[in-house]
Amino acid sequence: MIELQGLTKSYGDTAAAAVRDLSLTFPAGRVTALLGPSGCGKTTTLRMINRLIQPTSGTVRLAGRDTRELSPEALRRGMGYVIQRVGLFPHLTVGRNVAAVPELLGWPAARVRARVDELLGLVGLEPGVYRGKRPAELSGGQAQRVGVARALAADPPVLLMDEPFGALDPLAREALQGKVLEIQRRLAKTVVLVTHDIPEALRMADQIALMQSGELAQFGSPDDLVRRPASAFVAQFMGQDAALEQLGGVRVGALARPGDAHGLPRLPAEADARTALALMLRQGTDAVAVVGEGGAVVGVARFRDLGHDPRSGDA
Amino acid sequence: MRRRSWAALLWGLLLGLCLWPGVLPPLLAPLAGGEAPTLDVPLWRLTAGHLGLVLLAGALVLLLAVPLVLYATRPGRAAVLGLVGALAGLGQTVPTLAILALAVPLLGFGPAPTLLGLVLYGLVPVVSNGVAGLRGVSPDVLDAARGMGMTARQRLWRVEVPLALPVWWAGVRTSLVFGVATATVGAALGAGGLGRPIIDGLSQQNTALVLLGALPTALLALTLDALLGLAAPEEG
Ligand SMILES: Nc1ncnc2c1ncn2[C@@H]1O[C@H](COP(=O)(O)OP(=O)(O)OP(=O)(O)O)[C@@H](O)[C@H]1O
Ligand SMILES: [Mg+2]
């Protein structure tokens, strides 16, 4: 759990603070998106969490402890950080880039090597091909994937990500978002995801903190922001399509109920509700059959249930 | 950068040939009316002394420049950095001979004034390239290093210095190669080396004698340059 209390950052003596009196709790083991228009203070907030930026006032607590009690280095080594502009080490190979934090932590070489290959595979870069390449030989999207792998390398309990998927094409972006979510769910990491991409926030986040010029506009589940906007700004920022985008963050497995699956198009349980809707529209049905691991039908997801976001109840 | 090992080999071989006793003087004889120029010290001894002085100066330059550059480029030392830049600029504009001439009254004749001149001149490219190399490291890369929990020292040795090294090394190379040429001037102040036949040749209007010093000097500079090029760290 990361708690921000009255966090303020003013750069120099400019009139408006970049972040103003922000109080916010990022729940442990969950994904929280910091969402908002450009310049609203997302990066500044994120960088106050790992103390790359010293707050002008206010406190940051990690698991109840004021982060000022820790050395900045110790704090940061426990937090994977994906910076907005990637920042790979140009003089090191892709493999050594990913190995950076494990090496700082003094892992044995064999373990580091295995971990590097595991992570490169995870972010969709064939280890045999990419391990020995230099960052200069990568495309923007490939570099970004290496940046994500590097942040995950030492398996930190907290992950701070600043627009980590911005340079990826839609397909690769969705694939990597899925991978990160999978890791997060499996290992219950506390993730803070900075983004200005509404579909990304709605897809990935359990909680969304929407910021507006340095202040919190609304904090809640995706369902809250889409259906119960706290202000005209929130409603306008989320836009008309938000209800549609929200489906991207719901797995059909969570919507499956007992029912007659005969003749219905089939979808794996991990697919999202957006895909289910698209399938219904294409096939002219009002339900899809949800298929489990072994290929057996586990239930039916109906059109009228699509609006139920399971993240709103138990989050 | 392609490694040009053939250059080191070629210049090195030519230098070796020139220094072989009895090879160069007869070749230069036609320039002196058929009379081979003579020296009281073997040419290889002059070359060794010359190189020794240059390398000693190079070692002193590194000893001074590395801490100075690292100190001046740490955050929050803009004033020191400005001063260092100004001094390096000044060093570039003062003529070599002026420094050497000023040093003699202080240090007397012999190798000392030349060594001082070599060190002062040698510092300029090493310091300015070091500063340029370190300041050229991308802020995003430094940010990532800080964000993953590297200490200031780890950032310096694992990120900044390796990234600055190609540019920095180029400065070391320039410094040493220029040193080979500058050191010839020192012969006028009693520093010995390959400048001696050059200066003697100039005063006796003996072109062959001048070339006897100048040819090995040029080949020594080329060999050194090629060798330092071979040892250059890879571009990041
Ligand atoms: N080092 C700095 N000095 C002065 N002002 C700054 C500095 N860094 C950020 N700011 C200002 O603070 C505000 C918030 O910046 P921040 O980088 O946190 O925005 P952001 O929400 O991450 O935007 P984006 O989506 O474009 O990355 C902006 O108005 C910016 O101009
Ligand atoms: Mg930002």
XYZ file of C-alpha atoms and ligand atoms in Angstrom:
583
model
C 0.000 0.000 0.000
C 1.264 3.439 -0.936
C -0.303 6.422 0.805
C 0.129 9.971 -0.336
C -0.780 12.571 2.265
C -1.123 16.219 1.355
C 1.537 15.862 -1.295
C 2.539 19.117 -2.980
C 5.248 19.949 -5.463
C 6.030 23.430 -6.682
C 8.790 23.960 -9.209
C 10.654 27.138 -8.381
C 8.370 29.951 -7.366
C 5.852 29.638 -10.188
C 2.348 30.502 -9.098
C 0.662 27.141 -9.703
C 2.057 23.992 -8.080
C 2.558 20.981 -10.402
C 0.865 18.803 -7.776
C -1.277 20.341 -5.070
C -2.281 18.799 -1.754
C -2.768 15.314 -3.166
C -4.017 12.631 -0.799
C -4.478 9.218 -2.263
C -4.026 5.548 -1.376
C -2.772 3.028 -3.900
C -4.095 -0.308 -2.649
C -1.595 -3.142 -2.259
C -1.711 -5.852 -4.888
C -3.817 -3.734 -7.238
C -3.319 -1.707 -10.378
C -4.033 1.988 -9.947
C -3.965 4.230 -12.982
C -2.881 7.858 -12.702
C -4.884 9.309 -15.535
C -5.190 12.826 -16.837
C -4.394 15.267 -19.597
C -0.817 16.208 -20.459
C 0.847 18.372 -17.835
C -1.636 17.557 -15.049
C 1.142 16.251 -12.785
C 1.126 12.476 -13.321
C 4.868 12.064 -13.788
C 5.585 14.439 -10.933
C 3.349 12.399 -8.632
C 4.924 9.116 -9.690
C 8.434 10.437 -9.167
C 7.601 11.633 -5.679
C 6.746 8.035 -4.807
C 10.316 6.844 -5.450
C 11.776 10.168 -4.327
C 13.274 11.078 -7.666
C 11.453 14.313 -6.907
C 11.461 15.719 -3.388
C 7.964 16.828 -2.413
C 7.625 20.468 -1.397
C 5.383 19.240 1.387
C 3.392 16.186 2.379
C 4.391 12.583 2.980
C 4.551 9.303 1.110
C 4.109 6.112 3.094
C 4.995 2.675 1.844
C 3.354 -0.128 3.840
C 2.742 2.405 6.607
C 6.331 3.683 6.735
C 7.362 7.175 5.785
C 9.612 6.736 2.744
C 11.987 9.340 4.144
C 13.059 6.748 6.718
C 14.567 4.621 3.949
C 17.625 5.477 1.895
C 16.484 6.552 -1.570
C 18.510 3.704 -3.110
C 16.934 1.027 -0.932
C 13.493 2.452 -1.637
C 14.047 2.470 -5.394
C 15.484 -1.022 -5.567
C 12.187 -2.303 -4.225
C 10.249 -0.474 -6.921
C 10.448 -1.281 -10.598
C 10.374 1.957 -12.546
C 9.622 2.366 -16.236
C 10.494 5.924 -17.222
C 8.452 7.817 -19.773
C 11.332 8.077 -22.256
C 12.647 4.525 -21.735
C 16.294 5.477 -21.021
C 18.011 2.188 -21.825
C 21.773 2.127 -21.216
C 23.199 2.581 -24.714
C 26.586 1.057 -23.843
C 25.121 -2.214 -22.601
C 23.444 -5.023 -24.483
C 19.733 -5.627 -24.126
C 20.537 -8.538 -21.820
C 22.758 -6.436 -19.541
C 20.106 -3.717 -19.465
C 17.552 -6.176 -18.160
C 20.144 -7.573 -15.752
C 20.905 -4.145 -14.252
C 18.878 -4.320 -11.046
C 19.549 -8.006 -10.284
C 23.246 -7.198 -10.685
C 22.916 -4.267 -8.283
C 21.293 -6.638 -5.840
C 24.144 -9.098 -6.274
C 22.265 -12.055 -7.722
C 24.490 -14.961 -8.839
C 25.300 -14.835 -12.560
C 23.414 -17.995 -13.498
C 20.228 -16.742 -11.884
C 20.565 -13.376 -13.609
C 21.039 -15.063 -16.991
C 17.995 -17.256 -16.574
C 15.927 -14.311 -15.407
C 16.959 -12.164 -18.384
C 15.891 -14.840 -20.851
C 12.636 -15.414 -19.007
C 11.767 -11.717 -19.111
C 12.762 -11.162 -22.715
C 10.522 -14.053 -23.659
C 7.758 -12.597 -21.555
C 7.802 -9.227 -23.296
C 7.833 -10.963 -26.662
C 11.495 -10.582 -27.637
C 13.210 -13.846 -28.601
C 16.147 -14.024 -26.119
C 18.526 -15.651 -28.604
C 17.987 -12.813 -31.052
C 17.722 -9.792 -28.765
C 19.897 -10.588 -25.739
C 23.105 -9.481 -27.457
C 21.741 -6.486 -29.354
C 22.472 -2.873 -28.481
C 19.589 -0.504 -27.672
C 20.476 1.491 -30.794
C 19.496 -1.537 -32.884
C 15.950 -1.656 -31.483
C 12.753 -0.039 -32.712
C 10.957 2.314 -30.338
C 8.459 -0.352 -29.388
C 11.124 -2.989 -28.825
C 13.100 -0.589 -26.630
C 9.988 0.080 -24.596
C 9.487 -3.631 -24.060
C 13.059 -3.939 -22.843
C 12.319 -1.048 -20.476
C 9.378 -2.976 -19.043
C 11.471 -6.157 -18.744
C 14.187 -4.184 -16.946
C 11.695 -2.827 -14.418
C 10.330 -6.308 -13.742
C 13.726 -7.990 -13.535
C 14.272 -8.152 -9.788
C 10.638 -9.017 -9.172
C 9.889 -5.867 -7.142
C 6.675 -5.788 -5.108
C 5.885 -2.306 -6.428
C 5.892 -1.288 -10.077
C 5.843 2.360 -11.165
C 5.170 2.700 -14.870
C 5.126 5.989 -16.757
C 3.315 5.475 -20.058
C 5.087 2.175 -20.590
C 3.195 1.177 -23.720
C 3.106 4.504 -25.578
C 5.416 3.517 -28.446
C 3.790 0.158 -29.188
C 1.468 -0.644 -32.053
C -2.064 -1.608 -30.950
C -1.461 -5.346 -31.198
C 1.833 -5.374 -29.336
C 0.422 -2.918 -26.841
C -2.496 -5.153 -26.001
C -0.230 -8.183 -25.794
C 2.163 -6.471 -23.382
C -0.666 -4.983 -21.320
C -1.986 -8.527 -21.000
C 1.425 -9.864 -19.950
C 1.881 -7.189 -17.306
C -1.639 -7.815 -15.977
C -0.965 -11.535 -15.877
C 2.194 -11.022 -13.814
C 0.442 -8.534 -11.598
C -2.437 -10.924 -10.887
C -0.166 -13.891 -10.327
C 2.242 -12.098 -7.983
C -0.160 -9.477 -6.566
C 2.117 -6.543 -7.339
C 1.173 -3.016 -6.441
C 1.189 -1.184 -9.747
C 0.956 2.547 -10.373
C 0.364 3.102 -14.071
C 0.651 6.616 -15.461
C -1.255 7.063 -18.686
C -3.322 9.529 -20.630
C -4.858 6.721 -22.626
C -8.412 6.155 -21.355
C -8.884 2.661 -22.845
C -5.588 1.610 -21.260
C -6.649 2.868 -17.836
C -10.062 1.242 -18.136
C -8.553 -1.993 -19.281
C -5.748 -2.343 -16.774
C -6.733 -0.537 -13.626
C -8.635 -1.700 -10.580
C -8.709 1.903 -9.429
C -8.306 5.107 -11.370
C -7.047 8.427 -10.019
C -8.022 11.092 -12.520
C -5.968 14.260 -12.148
C -6.667 17.758 -13.353
C -4.024 20.492 -13.150
C -2.240 19.036 -10.148
C -5.314 18.016 -8.188
C -7.379 14.889 -7.853
C -10.543 15.139 -9.936
C -11.888 11.720 -8.976
C -10.633 8.507 -7.432
C -12.619 5.323 -7.913
C -13.140 2.144 -9.861
C -13.429 2.253 -13.653
C -17.159 1.800 -13.178
C -17.308 4.851 -10.891
C -15.544 7.075 -13.371
C -17.599 5.870 -16.311
C -21.017 5.815 -14.693
C -20.748 8.122 -11.735
C -18.458 10.962 -12.805
C -17.874 13.383 -9.946
C -17.783 16.445 -12.150
C -18.403 17.731 -15.632
C -14.627 17.559 -16.212
C -14.548 13.845 -15.403
C -17.530 13.103 -17.656
C -16.034 15.102 -20.487
C -12.548 13.636 -20.087
C -13.817 10.051 -20.003
C -15.943 10.688 -23.094
C -18.953 8.996 -24.603
C -17.116 5.801 -25.524
C -15.884 5.096 -22.033
C -18.595 2.506 -21.334
C -17.382 0.635 -24.387
C -13.723 0.894 -23.433
C -14.542 -0.258 -19.918
C -15.490 -3.647 -21.366
C -11.830 -4.080 -22.283
C -11.011 -4.550 -18.600
C -13.638 -7.203 -17.862
C -12.907 -10.864 -18.492
C -15.814 -12.844 -19.875
C -14.929 -15.573 -17.402
C -16.124 -13.226 -14.662
C -19.478 -12.734 -16.436
C -20.178 -16.403 -17.165
C -23.365 -17.816 -15.703
C -25.018 -21.152 -16.132
C -27.107 -21.329 -19.284
C -27.732 -23.027 -22.598
C -24.595 -22.615 -24.702
C -25.990 -24.453 -27.678
C -25.299 -22.734 -30.980
C -23.520 -19.757 -29.380
C -20.140 -18.476 -30.586
C -17.378 -19.539 -28.212
C -14.803 -17.429 -26.397
C -12.039 -18.397 -23.948
C -12.621 -17.230 -20.370
C -9.555 -14.895 -20.505
C -10.994 -12.923 -23.428
C -12.390 -9.518 -22.521
C -15.987 -8.380 -22.638
C -15.215 -6.020 -25.480
C -14.311 -8.980 -27.680
C -17.487 -10.721 -26.522
C -19.565 -7.716 -27.573
C -17.851 -7.587 -30.945
C -18.535 -11.283 -31.416
C -22.220 -10.865 -30.518
C -22.536 -7.992 -32.983
C -20.839 -9.947 -35.722
C -22.768 -13.175 -35.141
C -26.097 -11.531 -34.299
C -26.449 -13.319 -30.973
C -27.136 -11.885 -27.522
C -24.742 -14.183 -25.678
C -21.440 -16.054 -26.065
C -20.380 -19.439 -24.710
C -17.438 -19.117 -22.303
C -14.847 -21.857 -22.687
C -12.537 -22.861 -19.843
C -8.990 -24.200 -19.798
C -9.748 -27.706 -21.000
C -12.020 -26.540 -23.820
C -15.216 -27.276 -21.919
C -18.005 -24.689 -21.795
C -18.112 -23.166 -18.301
C -21.092 -20.890 -18.823
C -22.728 -18.199 -20.905
C -22.009 -14.463 -20.936
C -25.085 -12.455 -21.913
C -25.402 -9.040 -23.485
C -27.407 -7.659 -20.588
C -24.659 -8.638 -18.128
C -21.900 -6.839 -20.027
C -22.542 -3.644 -18.115
C -21.655 -5.333 -14.849
C -18.038 -4.586 -14.022
C -16.889 -7.040 -11.335
C -14.062 -4.596 -10.395
C -16.608 -2.164 -8.949
C -17.889 -4.489 -6.221
C -14.911 -6.163 -4.589
C -12.182 -3.593 -5.253
C 34.633 2.361 -35.992
C 36.791 0.000 -38.065
C 39.899 -1.116 -36.297
C 42.836 -0.108 -38.446
C 45.462 -2.457 -37.169
C 47.360 -2.236 -40.460
C 48.146 1.423 -39.720
C 49.763 0.632 -36.400
C 51.755 -2.107 -38.090
C 52.816 0.032 -41.052
C 53.860 3.114 -39.075
C 55.469 0.974 -36.421
C 57.531 -0.909 -39.013
C 58.609 2.280 -40.759
C 59.627 3.782 -37.439
C 61.585 0.671 -36.573
C 63.340 0.852 -39.928
C 64.272 4.502 -39.438
C 65.733 3.784 -36.025
C 67.784 0.808 -37.200
C 71.444 1.893 -36.921
C 72.830 3.046 -40.232
C 69.586 3.032 -42.220
C 68.314 6.598 -42.190
C 71.492 8.747 -42.405
C 72.715 7.338 -45.776
C 69.235 7.796 -47.218
C 69.317 11.471 -46.253
C 72.889 11.999 -47.479
C 71.899 13.382 -50.922
C 70.233 16.321 -49.143
C 73.488 17.258 -47.463
C 75.725 17.170 -50.527
C 76.291 13.426 -50.262
C 77.520 13.522 -46.682
C 75.466 11.408 -44.282
C 74.331 13.404 -41.196
C 75.817 12.163 -37.921
C 74.679 12.225 -34.313
C 76.605 11.760 -31.096
C 73.695 9.818 -29.553
C 72.033 6.927 -31.442
C 68.718 7.859 -32.997
C 66.854 5.184 -31.061
C 68.086 6.643 -27.787
C 66.780 10.068 -28.759
C 63.445 8.509 -29.703
C 63.195 6.556 -26.478
C 63.940 9.669 -24.443
C 61.413 11.638 -26.464
C 58.705 9.032 -26.013
C 59.529 8.673 -22.337
C 59.046 12.390 -21.749
C 55.738 12.377 -23.645
C 54.440 9.348 -21.762
C 55.511 10.744 -18.406
C 53.680 13.963 -19.216
C 50.670 11.883 -20.336
C 50.619 10.015 -17.042
C 50.753 13.290 -15.105
C 47.992 14.708 -17.288
C 45.729 11.754 -16.513
C 46.558 11.950 -12.838
C 45.462 15.588 -12.789
C 42.690 15.584 -15.374
C 40.637 12.594 -14.247
C 39.920 13.801 -10.704
C 39.486 17.372 -11.939
C 36.918 16.351 -14.567
C 35.040 14.030 -12.231
C 34.962 16.695 -9.532
C 33.864 19.493 -11.829
C 31.065 17.567 -13.527
C 29.230 16.460 -10.363
C 25.834 18.129 -9.942
C 25.827 21.512 -8.269
C 29.347 22.473 -9.352
C 28.430 24.767 -12.232
C 30.914 27.406 -11.010
C 33.834 24.960 -10.922
C 32.843 23.649 -14.323
C 32.766 27.158 -15.765
C 36.219 27.897 -14.343
C 37.649 24.666 -15.731
C 36.176 25.430 -19.155
C 37.645 28.943 -19.110
C 41.104 27.672 -18.127
C 41.013 25.021 -20.843
C 40.117 27.726 -23.354
C 42.958 29.915 -22.110
C 45.411 27.025 -22.360
C 44.537 26.658 -25.995
C 45.367 30.266 -26.845
C 48.737 30.751 -25.084
C 51.615 29.844 -27.461
C 53.698 26.790 -26.560
C 56.988 28.617 -26.793
C 55.778 31.317 -24.403
C 55.025 28.780 -21.692
C 58.308 27.010 -22.216
C 60.269 30.260 -22.169
C 58.523 31.380 -18.984
C 59.204 28.044 -17.330
C 62.979 28.123 -17.849
C 63.742 30.872 -15.308
C 61.682 28.928 -12.790
C 62.858 25.412 -13.467
C 66.192 25.876 -15.199
C 67.414 24.045 -18.277
C 66.726 20.331 -18.758
C 63.592 18.284 -19.179
C 61.587 20.005 -16.381
C 60.294 23.067 -18.275
C 59.349 20.888 -21.243
C 57.541 18.499 -18.955
C 55.613 21.400 -17.454
C 54.686 22.667 -20.913
C 53.640 19.198 -22.062
C 51.460 18.702 -19.007
C 49.780 22.101 -19.319
C 49.085 21.621 -23.023
C 48.185 17.995 -22.640
C 45.568 18.858 -20.044
C 43.498 20.903 -22.466
C 42.080 18.162 -24.726
C 41.809 15.618 -21.913
C 39.884 17.974 -19.662
C 37.635 19.438 -22.331
C 36.816 16.070 -23.886
C 36.218 14.556 -20.469
C 33.792 17.307 -19.588
C 32.092 17.083 -22.981
C 31.815 13.298 -22.725
C 30.301 13.326 -19.259
C 27.945 16.176 -20.015
C 26.851 14.394 -23.173
C 25.338 11.476 -21.266
C 21.597 11.483 -21.896
C 19.551 12.747 -18.933
C 17.028 9.966 -19.560
C 19.711 7.349 -19.093
C 20.856 8.972 -15.853
C 17.261 9.182 -14.740
C 16.738 5.480 -15.339
C 19.937 4.719 -13.426
C 18.784 6.820 -10.488
C 15.305 5.355 -10.640
C 16.573 1.786 -10.360
C 18.444 2.639 -7.183
C 22.038 3.159 -8.299
C 24.068 5.277 -5.907
C 25.904 8.336 -7.216
C 29.106 6.290 -7.315
C 27.491 3.412 -9.179
C 25.977 5.818 -11.692
C 29.387 7.378 -12.251
C 31.342 4.162 -12.806
C 28.689 1.993 -14.414
C 26.951 4.539 -16.588
C 28.573 7.948 -16.935
C 32.233 7.021 -17.344
C 31.604 4.150 -19.814
C 29.375 6.397 -21.890
C 31.840 9.293 -21.809
C 34.876 7.108 -22.474
C 34.938 7.140 -26.304
C 34.975 10.949 -26.383
C 37.322 11.137 -23.436
C 39.757 8.683 -24.975
C 39.805 10.730 -28.165
C 41.025 13.618 -25.999
C 43.795 11.477 -24.511
C 44.818 10.456 -28.007
C 44.973 14.052 -29.215
C 46.889 15.054 -26.114
C 49.589 12.407 -26.540
C 49.982 12.810 -30.290
C 50.312 16.578 -29.980
C 52.729 15.978 -27.130
C 55.078 14.135 -29.496
C 55.271 17.226 -31.694
C 55.397 19.729 -28.828
C 58.247 17.878 -27.136
C 60.569 18.658 -30.067
C 60.488 22.320 -29.047
C 61.844 21.282 -25.674
C 65.194 20.383 -27.203
C 65.972 24.114 -27.303
C 65.656 24.103 -23.508
C 67.825 21.075 -22.982
C 65.142 18.446 -22.874
C 66.930 16.259 -25.421
C 64.844 14.004 -27.598
C 64.195 14.129 -31.326
C 64.096 17.913 -31.281
C 67.881 18.017 -30.994
C 68.775 17.039 -34.553
C 65.962 19.308 -35.758
C 67.279 22.329 -33.907
C 70.897 21.581 -34.735
C 69.902 21.074 -38.358
C 68.055 24.358 -38.443
C 70.973 26.313 -37.012
C 73.449 24.613 -39.377
C 71.062 24.910 -42.317
C 71.396 21.162 -42.743
C 68.111 19.774 -44.117
C 69.306 16.197 -43.765
C 69.869 16.668 -40.047
C 66.453 18.303 -39.654
C 64.834 15.355 -41.389
C 66.796 12.921 -39.268
C 64.806 14.251 -36.299
C 61.587 15.142 -38.081
C 60.964 11.806 -39.815
C 61.106 9.661 -36.667
C 59.023 12.301 -34.845
C 56.288 12.081 -37.454
C 56.401 8.278 -37.516
C 56.355 8.145 -33.726
C 53.246 10.356 -33.687
C 51.541 8.234 -36.348
C 52.394 4.977 -34.583
C 51.187 6.286 -31.250
C 47.991 7.583 -32.818
C 47.300 4.243 -34.493
C 48.011 2.277 -31.321
C 45.768 4.511 -29.222
C 43.109 4.140 -31.895
C 43.334 0.381 -31.539
C 42.933 0.656 -27.789
C 39.925 2.988 -28.109
C 36.790 1.901 -26.254
C 33.842 1.042 -28.455
C 31.251 3.697 -29.226
C 28.163 3.140 -27.097
N 11.559 20.219 -13.771
C 10.489 21.005 -13.900
N 10.591 22.326 -13.725
C 9.511 23.147 -13.853
N 8.278 22.718 -14.143
C 8.098 21.406 -14.335
C 9.190 20.475 -14.237
N 8.711 19.244 -14.480
C 7.400 19.391 -14.717
N 7.017 20.676 -14.642
C 5.639 21.197 -14.814
O 4.798 20.528 -13.922
C 3.574 20.194 -14.521
C 3.310 18.704 -14.413
O 4.290 17.996 -15.150
P 4.266 16.413 -15.284
O 5.510 16.016 -16.000
O 4.036 15.827 -13.954
O 3.009 16.195 -16.220
P 2.372 14.845 -16.801
O 1.008 14.751 -16.254
O 3.285 13.705 -16.560
O 2.285 15.178 -18.355
P 2.521 14.239 -19.643
O 1.305 13.427 -19.823
O 2.704 15.232 -20.749
O 3.762 13.430 -19.390
C 3.663 20.687 -15.959
O 2.959 21.903 -16.038
C 5.122 20.898 -16.187
O 5.331 21.963 -17.064
Mg 4.487 12.523 -17.824
